[in-house]
Amino acid sequence: MNIIETMIYPILYPDTIIGVVAVILVKIALVLGVTMLHVAYATYFERKVIGHMQVRMGPMRVGYHGLLQPIADGIKLFFKEDLIPAAADRTVFQLAPIVMLFAAMSSLAVIPFFDGFIIADINVGLLYLLAMSSLGAYGLVMAGWASNSKYSFLGGLRSSSQIISYEIAVGLSLVGVMIMSSSLNPKEIVLAQQQHWYGMYLFPQFLGYFIFMVGAFAETNRTPFDLPEAETELVAGYFVEYSGMRFSLFFVAEYVGMIVMSAIAVTCFWGGWSIPPIFIKVIPPLAAVPGIIWFVLKIYIHVFLFYWVRATLPRYRYDHLMALGWKVLIPLALLNIVVTAIIKFMN
Amino acid sequence: MATAQKKLKKELTINLGPQHPSTHGVLRLVLDLDGETVVKCTPHVGYLHRGTEKLGENSTYLSAMPLMDRLDYVSSMTNDVAYCLAVERLFGIMAPERAQYIRTIVSEMTRISSHILWLGTHALDIGAMTVFLYSFREREWILDLFEMLCGARLTVSYPRIGGVRNDVSQEFIDSLYKFTAEFPARILEYETLIDQNRIWLQRTKGIGVISAEEAINWGLSGPTLRGSGVTYDIRKHFPYDAYDKVDFDVPVGQHGDVYDRYRCRMEEMRQSIRIIRQCLEKLPRGPVMAPDAPKLTLPAKEKVLADMESMIHHFVLITKGPMTGQSGEVYSAIEAPKGELGIYFVSDGTGKPYRMRLRSPSFVHVSALPRLSEGALVADVIANIGSVDVVLGECDR
């Protein structure tokens, strides 16, 4: 077999093992590449959006209106010295950002970007997503612990308790969706939503959506739940000792996490790549718009929400955060499950 | 084993500062934490100690002015006013009426700019980032006005012993009037963001509570004291400059918590606008430097070049200071934006003070931080630092 034959082999024989693996690898490369680009420009987007909300310009110097700023930042961070504190646990210290990024990125595997495009079409997709978001907490705890610094230790402690508390609420908030769609497969959930004229679980599951979004802010450590990094209290919290590329990995993980959380919200509550059937009935040409466009648009609406909240709200205090999670969100989520189940049972 | 097992310390000791984003300068707090609860809080000051008092004793009354700018560097105008008033009281002279009004105007502008800076940083400490940038927009406006007035923005050195350096221009008056017309709407903008925000209320109500009696015992002053319900304001009780000729209210709180101190300062900004308005309307005509104190005030430059006597006064004032021959002592205090800024002078009749002592509100407020913070959470320490409004340049002197 010559080289050309090797290259086109998977295309010729897509059903063989090599063919399947090759197709998956191409999909992974595509998803990671596109997501990383979006992550880079999500930072730019954030700085511009918050900048304009705060009566300033945001990045303006690198490129036209600062368009090359993310690339300049990336290059700068890449060439910065990688410092590891003398007292740190080297292995864990080095592993922590990788764990975080791994957890965030592998969540992308089960997200249906548009009809028929999903890397791993598994029937416990939602469970997998929750598992991966929990795994991310390990990265935070490891970073906070291994740095051997009091500030990062406090940040690590805060984040572990915060993420553990809120992922219960997040998990429970999705149960309503699971009951309504009778599935854990993200693709099936999207298809189930299209069965209704409103096409989005946002409306019947408004309570679940609200709880999920609050939990998503907490899971991604964004304002008003940015206590683990709380720059005015713990300076930077768990990643205070990191520098250079490792430092930026935490940021990449945060932004990927933000996109993943938005993607879950879009998939479970906003009808994924589809738009409500009633829209298509009213304006038929909308049916011709590719699903990926709706999907990306919906994701960016959510990402914008993350930025908007950051520019608006102050930070919670640790005990208030816990009280909100355990005393408000979890009971509400349970109520939502019960009500959803009763309605489902009645029908 | 012969050695007794060492008792493990339960508390985690962390060092908050001197390099920390929310200690407002180089304040260092050593916190003993039990979990997130502060068991013990020990402030360490002195990282910005420059020996201002001693420097003041080694320079003439006239040349110590720039040192005052650098005490509370966000409200240099009131520091200068305090200094000039103290020297004037020591030697028994009075600034002309127009100068008094101008000083009142610039003092209130400084109060606004200091309170804006406080609001921005305090809100930023609690996590409300946008307030910070909104407030800097208005602070910039005030600094531009200062620049228009005297050429300097931060360290102004504008007041003089016996008056002010130069008269205000019509252009300045017009711009300031425009500012007073627009600023109340800007205060509303800040309040829209935080005033009724549930998170803000949770973070500030019932935090750092200090009763009126205790606040007096700790020596708190300014809005930090008035937040506890004490109506002590030097502008009302011991009026200086033109404060007895204008009408204004002294806002007080009830509970003495972070929120009430915040409310006090917000209301004070509104009152400052009122005072500036009245001063602009009443601004009398006349000189801006006391003409009857040639041994204390520098003669005009034209006179120095033309008139022998003036030149001698100028020479002596610059080289030896005001040789009045009057000995005595004076304590003079003003209501600076942070609180009571007092200056104590002992004069032996030479051109330099024998003793200069500064009573800075920030130093007293820092000393009250352990009282406010012990038993609270780490996040409350940050809220408390913000709410007592300290500037370390003034605290460490």
XYZ file of C-alpha atoms in Angstrom:
744
model
C 0.000 0.000 0.000
C 1.475 3.335 -0.960
C 0.980 6.587 0.911
C -1.936 7.861 -1.122
C -3.779 4.602 -0.688
C -3.173 4.776 3.057
C -4.576 8.267 3.181
C -7.747 7.575 1.287
C -8.228 4.131 2.860
C -10.608 5.343 5.560
C -12.687 7.193 2.995
C -12.921 4.140 0.794
C -13.698 1.768 3.618
C -15.403 3.820 6.366
C -16.835 0.754 8.058
C -13.530 -0.832 8.966
C -11.890 -0.150 12.325
C -9.234 2.070 10.807
C -11.886 4.009 8.952
C -13.971 4.601 12.053
C -10.944 5.659 14.085
C -9.771 7.998 11.347
C -13.174 9.654 11.072
C -13.298 10.118 14.850
C -9.798 11.579 14.885
C -10.735 14.059 12.184
C -13.863 15.022 14.124
C -11.858 15.470 17.328
C -9.303 17.625 15.562
C -12.072 19.695 14.036
C -13.965 20.192 17.292
C -10.848 20.973 19.311
C -9.502 23.340 16.677
C -12.752 25.236 16.315
C -13.351 25.327 20.068
C -9.850 26.575 20.821
C -10.315 29.350 18.314
C -13.597 30.241 19.937
C -11.968 30.150 23.352
C -9.252 32.534 22.192
C -11.836 34.907 20.822
C -14.138 34.424 23.786
C -11.472 36.222 25.834
C -11.468 39.023 23.281
C -15.253 39.068 23.231
C -15.344 39.230 27.022
C -12.895 42.094 27.204
C -14.769 44.019 24.540
C -18.209 43.401 26.006
C -17.201 44.221 29.557
C -15.135 47.120 28.289
C -18.084 48.706 26.584
C -20.304 48.041 29.578
C -17.737 49.814 31.721
C -17.447 52.907 29.534
C -14.062 51.985 28.101
C -12.835 50.488 24.860
C -11.328 47.119 25.729
C -8.300 45.968 23.691
C -7.563 48.400 20.863
C -3.858 48.200 20.115
C -3.011 44.811 18.615
C -4.557 44.673 15.174
C -7.735 46.413 14.058
C -9.724 47.136 17.235
C -7.448 44.716 19.073
C -8.479 41.720 16.972
C -5.090 40.054 17.328
C -4.995 40.549 21.097
C -5.800 36.896 21.977
C -2.981 35.703 19.747
C -0.561 38.184 21.284
C -1.655 37.055 24.752
C -1.180 33.438 23.817
C 2.334 34.040 22.484
C 3.254 36.061 25.547
C 2.024 33.430 27.967
C 3.676 30.660 25.997
C 7.106 32.251 26.237
C 6.863 33.219 29.876
C 9.007 31.474 32.423
C 7.338 28.458 33.930
C 7.908 28.790 37.649
C 7.351 26.000 40.115
C 7.620 27.011 43.779
C 10.366 25.198 45.682
C 7.953 23.878 48.292
C 5.378 22.712 45.772
C 4.579 19.090 45.064
C 6.034 19.065 41.565
C 4.092 16.187 40.031
C 0.685 17.258 41.284
C 1.474 20.874 40.568
C 2.217 20.037 36.953
C -0.708 17.681 36.640
C -3.409 20.027 37.996
C -3.892 22.316 34.981
C -3.801 19.307 32.658
C -6.544 17.587 34.638
C -8.676 20.712 34.459
C -8.202 21.190 30.768
C -8.708 17.491 30.106
C -11.976 17.476 32.005
C -13.234 20.559 30.233
C -12.238 19.456 26.760
C -13.396 15.874 26.957
C -16.877 17.185 27.750
C -17.015 18.365 24.153
C -17.132 14.735 22.990
C -20.816 14.205 23.681
C -22.167 17.568 22.595
C -24.313 17.432 19.459
C -23.137 20.432 17.472
C -25.651 19.898 14.701
C -27.782 17.128 13.327
C -25.565 14.096 12.906
C -22.363 15.665 14.199
C -21.358 14.302 17.563
C -18.048 12.695 18.391
C -19.353 10.054 20.767
C -23.061 9.320 20.477
C -23.418 7.522 23.811
C -26.721 7.017 25.566
C -25.460 8.289 28.954
C -24.111 11.499 27.492
C -25.607 13.743 30.134
C -24.191 11.620 32.924
C -20.804 11.749 31.237
C -20.987 15.545 31.105
C -21.747 15.744 34.811
C -18.906 13.342 35.562
C -16.464 15.417 33.578
C -17.504 18.645 35.274
C -16.894 16.942 38.630
C -13.485 15.797 37.464
C -12.578 19.430 36.879
C -12.913 20.037 40.613
C -9.972 17.716 41.171
C -7.806 20.004 39.092
C -8.715 22.941 41.328
C -8.139 21.044 44.531
C -4.855 19.634 43.266
C -3.658 23.060 42.171
C -4.624 24.592 45.488
C -3.037 21.811 47.507
C 0.135 21.262 45.523
C 1.137 24.917 45.398
C 1.841 24.739 49.121
C 0.749 28.330 49.534
C -1.861 29.482 51.998
C -3.766 31.574 49.535
C -4.054 28.823 46.959
C -4.879 26.366 49.730
C -7.835 28.508 50.775
C -8.855 28.879 47.151
C -8.655 25.131 46.632
C -10.771 24.471 49.721
C -13.363 26.995 48.692
C -13.586 25.608 45.189
C -13.882 21.990 46.269
C -16.781 22.688 48.601
C -18.383 25.051 46.115
C -18.210 22.716 43.161
C -19.348 19.690 45.133
C -22.338 21.627 46.487
C -23.371 23.111 43.203
C -22.959 20.080 41.035
C -25.705 18.425 43.057
C -28.002 21.292 42.124
C -26.836 21.168 38.510
C -27.362 17.423 38.331
C -30.816 17.628 39.889
C -31.838 20.505 37.649
C -31.245 18.312 34.612
C -33.396 15.487 35.949
C -36.522 17.332 34.833
C -35.176 17.354 31.293
C -34.341 13.663 31.562
C -37.891 12.890 32.699
C -39.461 14.911 29.911
C -37.313 13.440 27.169
C -36.964 9.948 28.693
C -33.329 9.948 27.651
C -29.818 10.756 28.794
C -28.525 11.066 25.278
C -28.013 14.730 24.326
C -29.011 14.058 20.742
C -32.232 12.349 21.825
C -32.974 15.248 24.146
C -32.728 17.700 21.281
C -34.928 15.522 19.085
C -37.460 15.151 21.899
C -37.698 18.925 22.223
C -38.581 19.213 18.549
C -41.695 17.142 19.230
C -43.249 20.145 20.949
C -44.473 23.226 19.113
C -42.394 25.494 21.386
C -39.304 23.391 20.644
C -37.449 24.298 23.845
C -37.580 22.796 27.319
C -36.800 26.300 28.544
C -40.534 26.953 28.908
C -41.814 23.926 30.805
C -38.501 23.576 32.647
C -37.922 27.256 33.424
C -37.146 26.416 37.051
C -34.667 23.744 36.025
C -33.076 26.152 33.572
C -32.728 28.832 36.216
C -31.133 26.410 38.671
C -28.872 25.041 35.988
C -27.630 28.480 34.979
C -26.938 29.530 38.569
C -25.100 26.259 39.059
C -23.210 26.770 35.811
C -21.886 30.087 37.083
C -20.716 28.370 40.237
C -19.219 25.383 38.425
C -17.165 27.592 36.149
C -16.134 29.889 39.027
C -17.526 32.947 37.350
C -18.811 36.097 39.053
C -20.799 36.222 41.345
C -19.444 32.837 42.463
C -15.777 33.483 41.739
C -14.789 32.931 45.352
C -12.076 30.357 44.618
C -10.144 32.967 42.686
C -11.613 36.098 44.338
C -8.873 38.432 43.254
C -9.578 40.971 45.957
C -9.530 38.409 48.764
C -7.318 35.514 47.759
C -5.478 37.420 45.008
C -5.993 34.600 42.496
C -6.932 31.693 44.735
C -5.913 28.260 43.615
C -3.704 29.337 40.724
C -1.847 32.121 42.498
C 1.485 30.299 42.184
C 1.165 29.440 38.508
C 2.831 31.291 35.689
C 3.253 31.138 31.945
C 1.596 28.373 29.999
C 0.308 26.488 33.030
C -1.389 29.672 34.202
C -3.029 30.099 30.838
C -4.223 26.471 30.847
C -6.448 27.352 33.793
C -7.927 30.171 31.791
C -8.421 28.000 28.747
C -10.120 25.432 30.976
C -12.367 28.130 32.442
C -13.436 29.339 29.027
C -13.900 25.835 27.623
C -15.918 25.119 30.752
C -18.023 28.179 30.066
C -18.654 27.049 26.491
C -19.418 23.491 27.638
C -21.867 24.734 30.260
C -23.507 26.938 27.651
C -23.629 23.962 25.282
C -25.348 21.811 27.913
C -27.840 24.603 28.553
C -28.464 24.969 24.832
C -28.817 21.229 24.312
C -31.078 20.570 27.270
C -33.140 23.732 27.436
C -32.802 25.695 24.211
C -33.432 22.928 21.725
C -29.832 22.392 20.615
C -29.201 22.968 16.922
C -32.904 23.296 16.113
C -35.225 26.245 16.400
C -38.797 25.979 17.645
C -41.064 24.446 14.953
C -43.470 27.343 15.353
C -40.807 29.721 14.035
C -40.380 27.601 10.927
C -44.133 27.516 10.465
C -44.298 31.297 10.605
C -41.147 31.987 8.556
C -40.482 28.905 6.390
C -37.064 30.046 5.018
C -35.611 29.662 8.532
C -35.631 25.892 7.984
C -32.828 26.328 5.449
C -30.438 27.829 8.010
C -27.839 25.204 9.027
C -28.215 23.889 12.561
C -24.668 24.807 13.569
C -25.526 28.494 13.143
C -28.405 28.282 15.611
C -26.220 26.274 17.956
C -23.333 28.755 17.924
C -25.735 31.672 18.207
C -27.410 30.157 21.256
C -24.040 29.402 22.816
C -22.951 32.976 22.342
C -26.136 34.271 23.931
C -25.215 32.246 27.009
C -21.574 33.279 26.931
C -22.738 36.867 26.709
C -24.859 36.248 29.794
C -21.745 35.121 31.651
C -20.010 38.386 30.734
C -23.016 40.524 31.479
C -23.355 39.084 34.952
C -19.657 39.578 35.584
C -19.979 43.267 34.762
C -23.014 43.682 36.984
C -22.904 41.709 40.199
C -20.727 41.789 43.309
C -19.244 38.604 44.748
C -21.004 36.267 47.139
C -19.573 35.505 50.523
C -18.626 31.917 51.225
C -21.407 31.130 53.716
C -24.070 32.862 51.618
C -22.948 30.828 48.647
C -23.336 27.600 50.573
C -26.706 28.679 51.948
C -27.931 29.507 48.454
C -26.764 26.174 47.096
C -28.088 23.925 49.837
C -31.098 25.822 51.124
C -32.496 27.296 47.934
C -31.273 25.612 44.784
C -31.341 21.963 45.837
C -34.882 22.104 47.358
C -36.088 23.987 44.271
C -34.501 21.378 42.013
C -36.168 18.591 43.969
C -39.497 20.392 43.719
C -38.975 20.714 39.990
C -38.330 16.974 39.694
C -41.447 16.094 41.662
C -43.688 18.450 39.705
C -42.271 17.305 36.369
C -42.698 13.655 37.321
C -46.298 14.184 38.442
C -47.204 15.983 35.227
C -45.497 13.308 33.163
C -47.321 10.606 35.122
C -50.695 12.317 34.668
C -50.242 12.464 30.914
C 9.951 9.631 73.615
C 11.224 12.331 75.872
C 9.961 15.305 73.957
C 6.394 16.255 74.590
C 4.253 16.177 71.540
C 4.124 19.649 70.155
C 0.635 21.043 70.294
C -0.498 21.714 66.774
C -1.743 25.200 66.197
C -5.304 25.093 65.049
C -5.306 28.412 63.263
C -3.904 29.117 59.861
C -1.947 32.349 59.848
C -2.056 34.265 56.625
C -0.418 37.466 55.709
C -2.805 39.852 54.008
C -0.564 42.419 52.429
C 1.504 44.585 52.261
C 1.213 43.629 48.609
C -2.413 42.726 48.162
C -5.010 44.045 45.723
C -7.487 45.150 48.353
C -5.507 46.487 51.276
C -5.619 49.966 49.730
C -1.913 50.507 49.652
C 0.643 48.848 51.851
C -1.480 47.839 54.791
C -0.457 44.508 56.235
C -2.884 42.439 58.239
C -1.799 39.213 59.864
C -4.893 37.068 60.094
C -5.261 33.957 62.199
C -7.938 31.907 60.528
C -10.034 29.073 61.814
C -11.428 27.843 58.536
C -12.665 31.048 56.987
C -13.328 32.748 60.317
C -10.897 35.368 61.508
C -9.794 34.594 65.045
C -7.231 37.310 65.332
C -6.388 40.276 63.164
C -3.190 42.235 63.686
C -2.586 45.315 61.568
C 1.013 46.239 60.813
C 1.584 49.758 59.614
C 4.645 51.757 58.666
C 5.474 50.472 55.200
C 4.923 53.955 53.822
C 6.539 55.838 56.674
C 8.386 58.852 55.330
C 8.847 60.841 58.506
C 6.499 63.612 57.431
C 6.332 65.138 60.898
C 10.096 65.359 61.236
C 10.447 66.643 57.689
C 7.879 69.281 58.557
C 9.914 70.338 61.582
C 12.977 70.702 59.385
C 11.396 72.837 56.725
C 9.870 76.263 56.938
C 6.133 76.748 57.317
C 5.948 77.700 53.678
C 7.960 74.881 52.219
C 6.274 72.015 54.065
C 3.165 72.279 51.902
C 4.136 69.589 49.340
C 4.582 67.113 52.188
C 0.941 67.589 53.056
C -0.138 66.711 49.525
C 1.414 63.327 49.994
C -0.324 62.401 53.219
C -3.697 61.345 51.962
C -2.722 61.472 48.333
C -6.269 61.112 47.034
C -7.431 64.224 48.845
C -4.400 66.503 48.796
C -6.506 69.651 48.700
C -8.029 69.116 52.142
C -4.627 68.266 53.606
C -3.303 71.566 52.333
C -6.328 73.404 53.682
C -5.798 71.761 57.075
C -2.178 72.780 57.086
C -2.827 76.360 56.034
C -5.594 76.751 58.599
C -3.317 75.453 61.338
C -0.543 77.895 60.447
C -3.035 80.721 60.105
C -4.482 79.961 63.512
C -1.011 79.698 64.992
C -0.081 83.168 63.807
C -3.553 84.660 64.084
C -4.299 85.641 60.524
C -7.361 85.062 58.394
C -7.691 84.311 54.715
C -9.846 86.809 52.811
C -13.456 85.844 52.304
C -13.133 84.950 48.648
C -10.241 82.629 49.442
C -12.308 81.003 52.173
C -15.085 80.280 49.722
C -12.648 78.906 47.173
C -11.118 76.670 49.819
C -14.559 75.407 50.733
C -15.263 74.658 47.102
C -12.020 72.769 46.550
C -12.403 70.915 49.850
C -15.804 69.660 48.811
C -14.528 68.741 45.355
C -11.839 66.761 47.096
C -14.423 65.118 49.296
C -16.314 64.012 46.216
C -13.210 62.735 44.469
C -12.052 60.901 47.572
C -15.474 59.368 48.129
C -15.685 58.350 44.482
C -12.346 56.607 44.743
C -13.457 54.972 47.958
C -16.709 53.831 46.359
C -14.952 52.384 43.344
C -12.346 50.469 45.302
C -14.789 49.372 47.980
C -17.173 48.027 45.356
C -14.304 46.381 43.507
C -13.234 44.679 46.730
C -16.717 43.262 47.104
C -16.609 42.181 43.464
C -18.695 44.833 41.721
C -16.203 45.727 39.073
C -18.202 48.133 36.949
C -18.746 50.658 39.744
C -14.997 51.102 39.869
C -14.755 52.190 36.260
C -17.888 54.324 36.419
C -16.530 56.158 39.426
C -13.162 56.736 37.809
C -14.917 58.476 34.951
C -16.174 61.152 37.368
C -12.944 61.296 39.318
C -11.185 62.097 36.072
C -13.591 64.982 35.602
C -12.734 66.428 39.015
C -9.026 66.006 38.401
C -9.435 67.851 35.104
C -11.124 70.653 37.020
C -8.201 70.768 39.445
C -5.847 70.923 36.512
C -7.816 73.829 35.113
C -7.659 75.532 38.500
C -4.012 75.173 39.408
C -2.210 73.070 36.823
C -1.808 70.009 39.033
C -4.127 67.057 39.250
C -3.122 64.991 42.238
C -0.625 66.782 44.442
C -2.068 70.209 44.047
C -0.442 72.482 46.685
C -3.063 75.032 45.783
C -4.019 76.658 49.092
C -1.515 79.040 50.606
C -0.984 80.297 54.119
C -3.328 83.298 54.126
C -5.348 82.395 51.057
C -5.027 80.432 47.874
C -2.434 80.526 45.133
C -4.531 82.047 42.378
C -8.049 83.212 41.775
C -10.565 81.014 40.028
C -11.339 81.742 36.411
C -14.819 82.161 35.003
C -14.162 79.123 32.835
C -13.493 77.035 35.940
C -16.651 78.270 37.616
C -18.713 77.403 34.560
C -17.224 73.922 34.250
C -17.677 73.252 37.935
C -21.266 74.407 37.742
C -21.835 71.983 34.906
C -20.289 69.245 37.020
C -22.584 69.979 39.943
C -25.540 69.853 37.586
C -24.631 66.440 36.202
C -23.015 64.642 39.073
C -26.196 63.804 41.084
C -27.372 61.734 38.110
C -24.064 59.877 38.172
C -24.515 59.042 41.855
C -27.829 57.484 40.891
C -25.985 55.431 38.299
C -23.695 53.944 40.936
C -26.625 53.284 43.193
C -28.493 51.519 40.418
C -25.687 48.974 40.313
C -25.285 48.243 43.990
C -27.633 50.092 46.313
C -30.468 47.550 46.312
C -28.490 44.599 44.997
C -29.190 41.572 47.173
C -25.630 40.347 47.096
C -24.380 43.809 48.018
C -26.841 44.014 50.896
C -25.825 40.568 52.126
C -22.188 41.531 51.967
C -22.583 44.874 53.755
C -25.599 44.793 56.120
C -24.731 43.712 59.628
C -21.030 43.452 58.767
C -18.389 45.269 60.806
C -20.945 46.634 63.268
C -19.689 49.157 65.788
C -21.951 50.983 68.228
C -21.917 54.752 68.619
C -20.293 54.588 72.018
C -17.611 52.180 70.915
C -16.938 54.157 67.761
C -16.274 57.244 69.893
C -14.070 55.264 72.241
C -12.022 53.957 69.326
C -11.572 57.546 68.143
C -13.234 57.002 64.796
C -14.184 60.117 62.895
C -15.713 61.254 59.670
C -18.221 59.073 57.818
C -16.890 56.015 59.642
C -18.114 57.522 62.916
C -21.296 58.999 61.482
C -22.286 55.586 60.126
C -22.796 54.620 63.767
C -25.217 57.476 64.312
C -22.979 60.118 65.858
C -23.631 63.516 64.322
C -20.126 64.809 64.857
C -18.904 66.837 61.921
C -16.167 69.448 62.343
C -17.677 71.456 59.527
C -20.781 71.937 61.701
C -19.325 71.919 65.197
C -16.163 73.972 64.650
C -16.799 75.671 61.314
C -13.794 76.820 59.361
C -13.532 78.642 56.041
C -17.009 79.275 54.682
C -18.809 76.300 56.202
C -20.805 78.441 58.610
C -22.157 80.448 55.689
C -23.576 77.530 53.740
C -26.470 75.246 54.468
C -25.955 71.492 54.467
C -27.012 68.354 56.299
C -24.830 65.835 58.047
C -25.994 62.374 56.991
C -25.813 59.741 59.729
C -26.417 56.020 59.793
C -28.151 53.934 62.421
C -26.598 50.526 62.678
C -22.912 51.310 62.311
C -22.375 48.577 59.743
C -20.617 48.610 56.399
C -23.853 49.454 54.614
C -24.595 52.507 56.767
C -21.082 53.818 56.285
C -21.591 53.357 52.563
C -24.888 55.221 52.680
C -23.309 58.056 54.689
C -20.633 58.630 52.104
C -23.096 58.501 49.228
C -25.227 61.143 50.927
C -22.170 63.215 51.738
C -21.409 63.431 48.044
C -24.859 64.907 47.472
C -24.324 67.373 50.326
C -20.962 68.326 48.843
C -22.677 69.192 45.596
C -25.079 71.371 47.588
C -22.206 73.150 49.328
C -20.343 73.746 46.075
C -23.502 75.154 44.486
C -24.067 77.574 47.341
C -20.427 78.659 47.390
C -20.445 79.295 43.662
C -23.569 81.390 44.000
C -22.321 83.367 46.992
C -18.679 83.676 45.890
C -17.731 87.219 47.013
C -15.356 89.535 45.182
C -12.016 90.525 46.585
C -8.425 89.390 46.959
C -7.498 85.745 47.418
C -4.430 86.321 49.597
C -4.355 88.058 52.961
C -2.717 91.430 52.213
C -2.052 92.314 55.839
C 0.458 89.593 56.708
C 3.669 90.351 54.837
C 5.715 88.225 57.191
C 3.677 85.126 56.384
C 2.549 85.398 52.813
C 4.729 85.731 49.771
C 4.436 89.153 48.087
C 3.378 89.322 44.455
C 6.140 88.697 41.937
C 5.824 92.132 40.319
C 6.247 93.744 43.697
C 9.316 91.648 44.453
C 10.939 92.904 41.282
C 10.021 96.529 41.879
C 9.826 97.074 45.603
C 12.747 96.803 48.004
C 10.664 95.908 51.055
C 8.793 93.167 49.227
C 12.040 91.715 48.005
C 13.377 91.527 51.552
C 10.197 89.828 52.771
C 10.389 87.391 49.902
C 14.042 86.607 50.609
C 13.493 86.028 54.314
C 10.350 83.979 53.788
C 12.080 81.683 51.330
C 15.349 81.270 53.198
C 14.309 81.374 56.851
C 10.560 81.030 56.883
C 8.096 83.375 58.501
C 10.122 85.102 61.240
C 7.145 86.274 63.233
C 8.719 85.839 66.641
C 5.414 84.512 67.954
C 5.718 81.402 70.041
C 2.766 79.263 71.024
C 0.925 76.116 70.191
C -2.198 75.272 68.281
C -4.280 72.241 67.443
C -6.372 72.722 64.389
C -8.572 70.090 62.846
C -10.684 69.940 59.735
C -13.168 67.473 58.375
C -11.111 65.677 55.757
C -12.945 63.161 53.547
C -11.626 60.312 55.693
C -12.320 61.934 59.044
C -10.756 64.358 61.463
C -7.408 65.507 60.160
C -5.726 67.418 62.934
C -2.453 69.312 62.937
C -0.714 70.298 66.138
C 2.020 72.925 66.047
C 4.411 74.152 68.679
C 6.133 77.309 67.530
C 9.257 78.783 69.122
C 9.124 81.911 67.002
C 11.518 80.744 64.302
C 10.582 80.037 60.725
C 10.208 76.320 61.352
C 7.779 74.585 63.689
C 9.399 73.317 66.888
C 7.042 70.365 66.810
C 4.571 69.226 64.231
C 2.186 66.423 64.943
C -0.420 64.990 62.596
C -3.591 63.320 63.752
C -4.564 61.271 60.743
C -7.950 59.542 60.592
C -6.592 56.549 58.672
C -4.196 55.608 61.472
C -7.034 55.538 63.975
C -9.274 53.640 61.592
C -6.645 50.993 60.942
C -6.345 50.472 64.679
C -10.077 49.723 64.798
C -9.853 47.043 62.111
C -9.251 44.149 64.547
C -12.311 45.236 66.520
C -14.403 45.182 63.360
C -12.967 42.047 61.815
C -12.402 39.530 64.568
C -15.021 36.823 64.467
C -15.997 37.661 60.908
C -15.047 35.895 57.674
C -12.117 36.699 55.414
C -14.447 38.328 52.911
C -15.734 40.633 55.666
C -12.218 41.785 56.497
C -11.976 43.040 52.941
C -15.363 44.751 53.237
C -14.254 46.346 56.518
C -10.977 47.642 55.127
C -12.976 49.259 52.367
C -15.629 50.677 54.628
C -13.309 52.463 57.074
C -11.640 54.073 54.056
C -7.949 54.164 54.829
C -5.116 55.634 52.834
C -1.773 54.403 53.971
C 0.133 57.523 53.009
C -1.737 59.297 55.746
C -1.712 56.407 58.182
C 2.044 55.834 58.068
C 2.905 59.495 57.484
